[in-house]
């Protein structure tokens, strides 16, 4: 039932933008942050100042990352990812703005040029001083050799961190600029699987609506921005998009 009005909007969408959160990846087995059982209900996030200030926090951050990798490293894209990849391929979506760090949009075949990662990517790491890139396997081997001490950059001795944006860390300026341009110039803005509580990311649906886009929110639970939307669907993302694309 919920799929019919979405199908109607998708049918006339010509320059849409999708904005995704952790809810699009839960059917792939990756927990979200704020639902019961979500990551932030189990562990408080390690913010950027704490990561920088303490070797013990850096070690804890890496322990968590390797535990995530063991649990969810094999995750594959789900129905929501595939539906958005299809809409991109059909030329109806311009791009996907994601808050997710799991790399599953890329894994569904979305080109980097069509993807804006607002909160970075956890599938690799970088030196916070010089930007040198490190693969997780390399970090893990050094971490284990050094009895769970976080490794530093081999070029400049700076701290190495997953390429994600932590609370208290500056937002990536190029990604923010791209997301702003897309949000200000789209006919439909699809906010999918996000509680829409984390700013500045949650500002993009607001910006799109103000600029005249049709705002659609698809999320199991109510979000902060439901009152602003033209269409709100409280249902499972995979179910809703599969049904809407079939129509
Ligand atoms: P949240 O955990 O805050 O919200 C995910 C939303 O997805 C929840 O409201 C769920 O109800 C919904 N949801 C889960 N599975 C679903 C499904 N199968 N179908 C429909 N809805 C579903 O995650 P985000 O909004 O992505 O930041 O969180 C935003 C940011 O907060 C994240 O990017 C992360 C976190 O701290 C960083 O890592 C910097
Ligand atoms: Zn370095």
Coordinates of C-alpha atoms and ligand atoms in Angstrom, one line a residue:
X1 CA 0.0 0.0 0.0
X2 CA 2.8 2.4 1.0
X3 CA 4.5 1.6 -2.3
X4 CA 1.9 3.1 -4.6
X5 CA 2.5 6.8 -3.8
X6 CA 6.3 6.2 -3.8
X7 CA 6.0 4.5 -7.2
X8 CA 4.1 7.5 -8.6
X9 CA 6.8 9.9 -7.4
X10 CA 9.6 7.7 -8.7
X11 CA 7.9 7.5 -12.1
X12 CA 8.1 11.2 -12.7
X13 CA 11.5 11.7 -10.9
X14 CA 14.1 13.1 -13.4
X15 CA 16.9 14.5 -11.3
X16 CA 16.5 12.9 -7.9
X17 CA 18.9 12.7 -5.0
X18 CA 18.9 9.9 -2.4
X19 CA 20.2 10.4 1.1
X20 CA 20.9 7.3 3.1
X21 CA 21.5 6.2 6.6
X22 CA 22.2 3.1 8.6
X23 CA 18.7 1.7 8.1
X24 CA 19.5 0.8 4.4
X25 CA 22.2 -1.6 5.6
X26 CA 20.3 -3.4 8.5
X27 CA 18.9 -6.1 6.1
X28 CA 22.6 -6.8 5.2
X29 CA 23.2 -7.7 8.9
X30 CA 24.9 -4.5 10.0
X31 CA 23.2 -2.9 13.0
X32 CA 22.2 0.7 12.9
X33 CA 23.1 3.2 15.7
X34 CA 20.0 4.3 17.5
X35 CA 17.5 1.4 17.2
X36 CA 17.2 -1.0 20.1
X37 CA 20.4 -3.1 19.9
X38 CA 22.0 -0.4 17.8
X39 CA 25.7 0.4 18.1
X40 CA 25.4 3.5 20.2
X41 CA 23.0 1.7 22.6
X42 CA 25.9 -0.7 23.4
X43 CA 29.0 1.5 23.2
X44 CA 29.4 5.2 23.5
X45 CA 31.0 6.6 20.4
X46 CA 34.7 7.5 20.8
X47 CA 34.8 11.2 19.8
X48 CA 37.6 12.8 17.9
X49 CA 39.3 14.6 20.8
X50 CA 39.3 11.4 22.8
X51 CA 40.8 9.5 19.9
X52 CA 43.6 12.0 19.6
X53 CA 44.2 12.4 23.3
X54 CA 44.7 8.9 24.4
X55 CA 46.6 5.8 23.1
X56 CA 44.2 3.6 25.1
X57 CA 41.2 5.2 23.2
X58 CA 43.0 4.6 19.9
X59 CA 43.6 1.0 20.8
X60 CA 39.9 0.7 21.9
X61 CA 38.8 2.2 18.6
X62 CA 40.8 -0.3 16.6
X63 CA 39.5 -3.3 18.8
X64 CA 36.0 -2.2 17.9
X65 CA 36.8 -1.8 14.3
X66 CA 38.3 -5.3 14.0
X67 CA 35.4 -6.8 15.9
X68 CA 33.0 -5.1 13.4
X69 CA 35.1 -6.5 10.5
X70 CA 34.9 -10.0 11.9
X71 CA 31.1 -9.7 12.4
X72 CA 30.1 -7.8 9.3
X73 CA 33.1 -7.6 6.9
X74 CA 31.3 -10.0 4.5
X75 CA 28.1 -7.9 4.2
X76 CA 26.7 -7.6 0.7
X77 CA 24.4 -4.8 -0.6
X78 CA 20.7 -5.3 0.1
X79 CA 17.5 -4.5 -1.8
X80 CA 17.6 -0.8 -0.9
X81 CA 21.2 -0.4 -2.3
X82 CA 20.2 -2.3 -5.5
X83 CA 17.1 -0.2 -6.0
X84 CA 19.1 3.0 -5.8
X85 CA 21.8 1.6 -8.1
X86 CA 19.0 0.8 -10.6
X87 CA 17.5 4.3 -10.4
X88 CA 21.0 5.8 -11.0
X89 CA 21.6 3.6 -14.0
X90 CA 18.2 4.6 -15.3
X91 CA 19.3 8.3 -15.1
X92 CA 16.5 9.2 -12.7
X93 CA 18.8 9.8 -9.7
X94 CA 21.7 12.2 -10.0
X95 CA 23.6 10.9 -7.0
X96 CA 23.5 9.3 -3.6
X97 CA 24.5 11.2 -0.5
X98 CA 25.3 8.7 2.3
X99 CA 26.0 9.0 6.0
X100 CA 27.1 5.3 5.9
X101 CA 30.7 4.2 6.2
X102 CA 30.2 0.6 5.2
X103 CA 31.1 0.9 1.5
X104 CA 27.9 -1.0 0.4
X105 CA 26.8 1.6 -2.2
X106 CA 30.1 1.2 -4.0
X107 CA 29.7 -2.6 -3.7
X108 CA 26.3 -2.3 -5.4
X109 CA 28.0 -0.8 -8.4
X110 CA 27.7 3.0 -7.7
X111 CA 30.6 5.0 -9.2
X112 CA 32.5 7.3 -6.9
X113 CA 31.4 10.2 -9.1
X114 CA 27.8 9.4 -8.1
X115 CA 28.4 9.0 -4.4
X116 CA 29.0 11.5 -1.6
X117 CA 30.2 10.0 1.6
X118 CA 29.5 12.6 4.3
X119 CA 30.9 10.5 7.2
X120 CA 33.8 9.0 5.3
X121 CA 34.5 5.3 4.9
X122 CA 35.5 2.6 7.4
X123 CA 36.9 0.1 4.9
X124 CA 40.3 1.7 4.9
X125 CA 42.4 4.1 7.1
X126 CA 44.4 7.3 6.7
X127 CA 47.1 9.2 8.5
X128 CA 45.5 12.2 10.1
X129 CA 48.7 14.3 9.5
X130 CA 49.7 13.5 5.9
X131 CA 46.7 11.6 4.5
X132 CA 48.7 8.4 3.6
X133 CA 46.3 5.5 3.1
X134 CA 46.6 2.2 5.0
X135 CA 44.5 -0.9 4.5
X136 CA 42.8 -2.5 7.5
X137 CA 44.8 -5.7 7.2
X138 CA 48.1 -3.8 7.5
X139 CA 46.9 -1.9 10.6
X140 CA 45.7 -5.1 12.2
X141 CA 49.0 -6.9 11.7
X142 CA 50.9 -4.0 13.2
X143 CA 48.4 -3.7 16.1
X144 CA 48.7 -7.4 16.9
X145 CA 52.5 -7.4 16.7
X146 CA 52.7 -4.4 19.1
X147 CA 50.4 -6.2 21.6
X148 CA 47.4 -4.0 20.8
X149 CA 49.1 -0.7 20.5
X150 CA 47.7 1.5 17.7
X151 CA 50.3 2.0 14.9
X152 CA 51.4 5.4 13.7
X153 CA 52.1 6.5 10.1
X154 CA 55.4 5.0 8.7
X155 CA 55.9 8.3 6.7
X156 CA 55.3 11.0 9.3
X157 CA 54.5 9.2 12.6
X158 CA 51.1 10.8 12.7
X159 CA 48.1 9.0 14.1
X160 CA 46.3 6.5 11.8
X161 CA 42.5 6.4 12.0
X162 CA 39.7 4.7 9.9
X163 CA 38.7 7.2 7.1
X164 CA 35.5 8.0 9.0
X165 CA 34.3 11.2 10.5
X166 CA 33.9 11.0 14.3
X167 CA 31.9 13.3 16.5
X168 CA 34.0 16.4 17.0
X169 CA 35.9 15.9 13.8
X170 CA 35.6 18.5 11.0
X171 CA 33.2 17.5 8.2
X172 CA 34.9 16.8 4.8
X173 CA 34.6 20.1 2.9
X174 CA 34.4 18.7 -0.6
X175 CA 31.7 16.2 0.3
X176 CA 29.7 18.9 2.1
X177 CA 29.9 21.2 -0.9
X178 CA 28.8 18.5 -3.3
X179 CA 25.9 17.5 -1.0
X180 CA 24.8 21.1 -0.8
X181 CA 24.9 21.6 -4.6
X182 CA 22.9 18.4 -5.1
X183 CA 20.3 19.1 -2.4
X184 CA 19.7 22.6 -3.8
X185 CA 19.1 21.3 -7.3
X186 CA 17.0 18.1 -7.4
X187 CA 13.3 17.4 -8.1
X188 CA 12.9 14.6 -5.6
X189 CA 14.9 14.1 -2.4
X190 CA 14.6 10.6 -0.9
X191 CA 15.7 10.3 2.7
X192 CA 16.1 6.6 3.5
X193 CA 16.9 4.8 6.7
X194 CA 18.1 7.7 8.8
X195 CA 16.8 9.0 12.1
X196 CA 17.8 12.5 10.8
X197 CA 19.1 13.6 14.1
X198 CA 22.7 14.1 13.3
X199 CA 23.7 17.5 11.9
X200 CA 25.0 18.9 9.7
X201 CA 23.9 15.8 7.6
X202 CA 20.3 16.2 8.5
X203 CA 20.4 19.8 7.1
X204 CA 20.4 18.4 3.5
X205 CA 16.7 17.2 3.4
X206 CA 15.7 20.6 4.9
X207 CA 17.7 22.4 2.2
X208 CA 16.2 20.3 -0.6
X209 CA 12.7 20.9 0.7
X210 CA 13.3 24.7 0.9
X211 CA 14.7 24.6 -2.6
X212 CA 11.4 23.1 -3.9
X213 CA 12.1 19.4 -4.1
X214 CA 9.5 16.8 -3.2
X215 CA 10.8 15.4 0.1
X216 CA 10.1 11.6 0.7
X217 CA 11.1 9.9 4.0
X218 CA 11.3 6.1 4.2
X219 CA 12.1 4.9 7.7
X220 CA 10.7 2.3 10.0
X221 CA 10.3 4.7 12.9
X222 CA 9.3 8.4 12.9
X223 CA 12.1 10.8 12.2
X224 CA 12.9 14.3 13.3
X225 CA 11.8 15.7 9.9
X226 CA 8.6 13.8 9.2
X227 CA 6.5 16.9 9.5
X228 CA 8.4 18.6 6.7
X229 CA 8.0 15.7 4.2
X230 CA 5.6 15.4 1.3
X231 CA 5.4 11.6 1.7
X232 CA 6.4 9.7 4.8
X233 CA 6.5 5.9 4.7
X234 CA 7.1 4.0 8.0
X235 CA 8.0 0.6 6.7
X236 CA 10.9 -1.7 5.7
X237 CA 13.2 -0.1 3.1
X238 CA 13.8 -3.3 1.1
X239 CA 10.1 -4.2 1.0
X240 CA 9.0 -0.7 0.0
X241 CA 11.6 -0.1 -2.8
X242 CA 11.1 -3.6 -4.2
X243 CA 7.4 -3.1 -4.4
X244 CA 7.7 0.5 -5.7
X245 CA 10.1 -0.5 -8.5
X246 CA 8.0 -3.4 -9.5
X247 CA 5.1 -1.1 -10.2
Ligands
LIG1 P1 20.3 5.8 13.1 O1 20.6 4.5 13.8 O2 20.2 7.0 13.9 O3 18.9 5.7 12.3 C1 18.6 4.6 11.5 C2 17.1 4.5 11.2 O4 16.9 3.5 10.3 C3 16.3 4.2 12.5 O5 15.4 5.3 12.7 C4 15.6 2.9 12.2 O6 14.2 2.9 12.5 C5 15.7 2.9 10.6 N1 15.7 1.5 10.1 C6 16.6 0.5 10.5 N2 16.4 -0.6 9.7 C7 15.4 -0.3 8.8 C8 14.8 -1.0 7.7 N3 15.1 -2.2 7.4 N4 13.8 -0.3 7.0 C9 13.4 1.0 7.4 N5 14.0 1.7 8.4 C10 15.0 1.1 9.1 O7 21.4 5.9 11.9 P2 21.7 7.2 11.0 O8 20.6 8.1 10.9 O9 22.4 6.7 9.8 O10 27.7 8.9 12.3 O11 22.8 7.9 11.9 C11 23.4 9.1 11.5 C12 24.9 9.1 12.0 O12 24.9 8.8 13.4 C13 25.7 8.0 11.4 O13 26.2 8.3 10.1 C14 26.8 7.8 12.4 C15 26.0 7.9 13.7 O14 26.7 8.5 14.8 C16 29.0 8.7 12.2 O15 29.5 7.6 12.3 C17 29.8 10.0 12.2
LIG2 ZN1 51.5 10.4 7.9

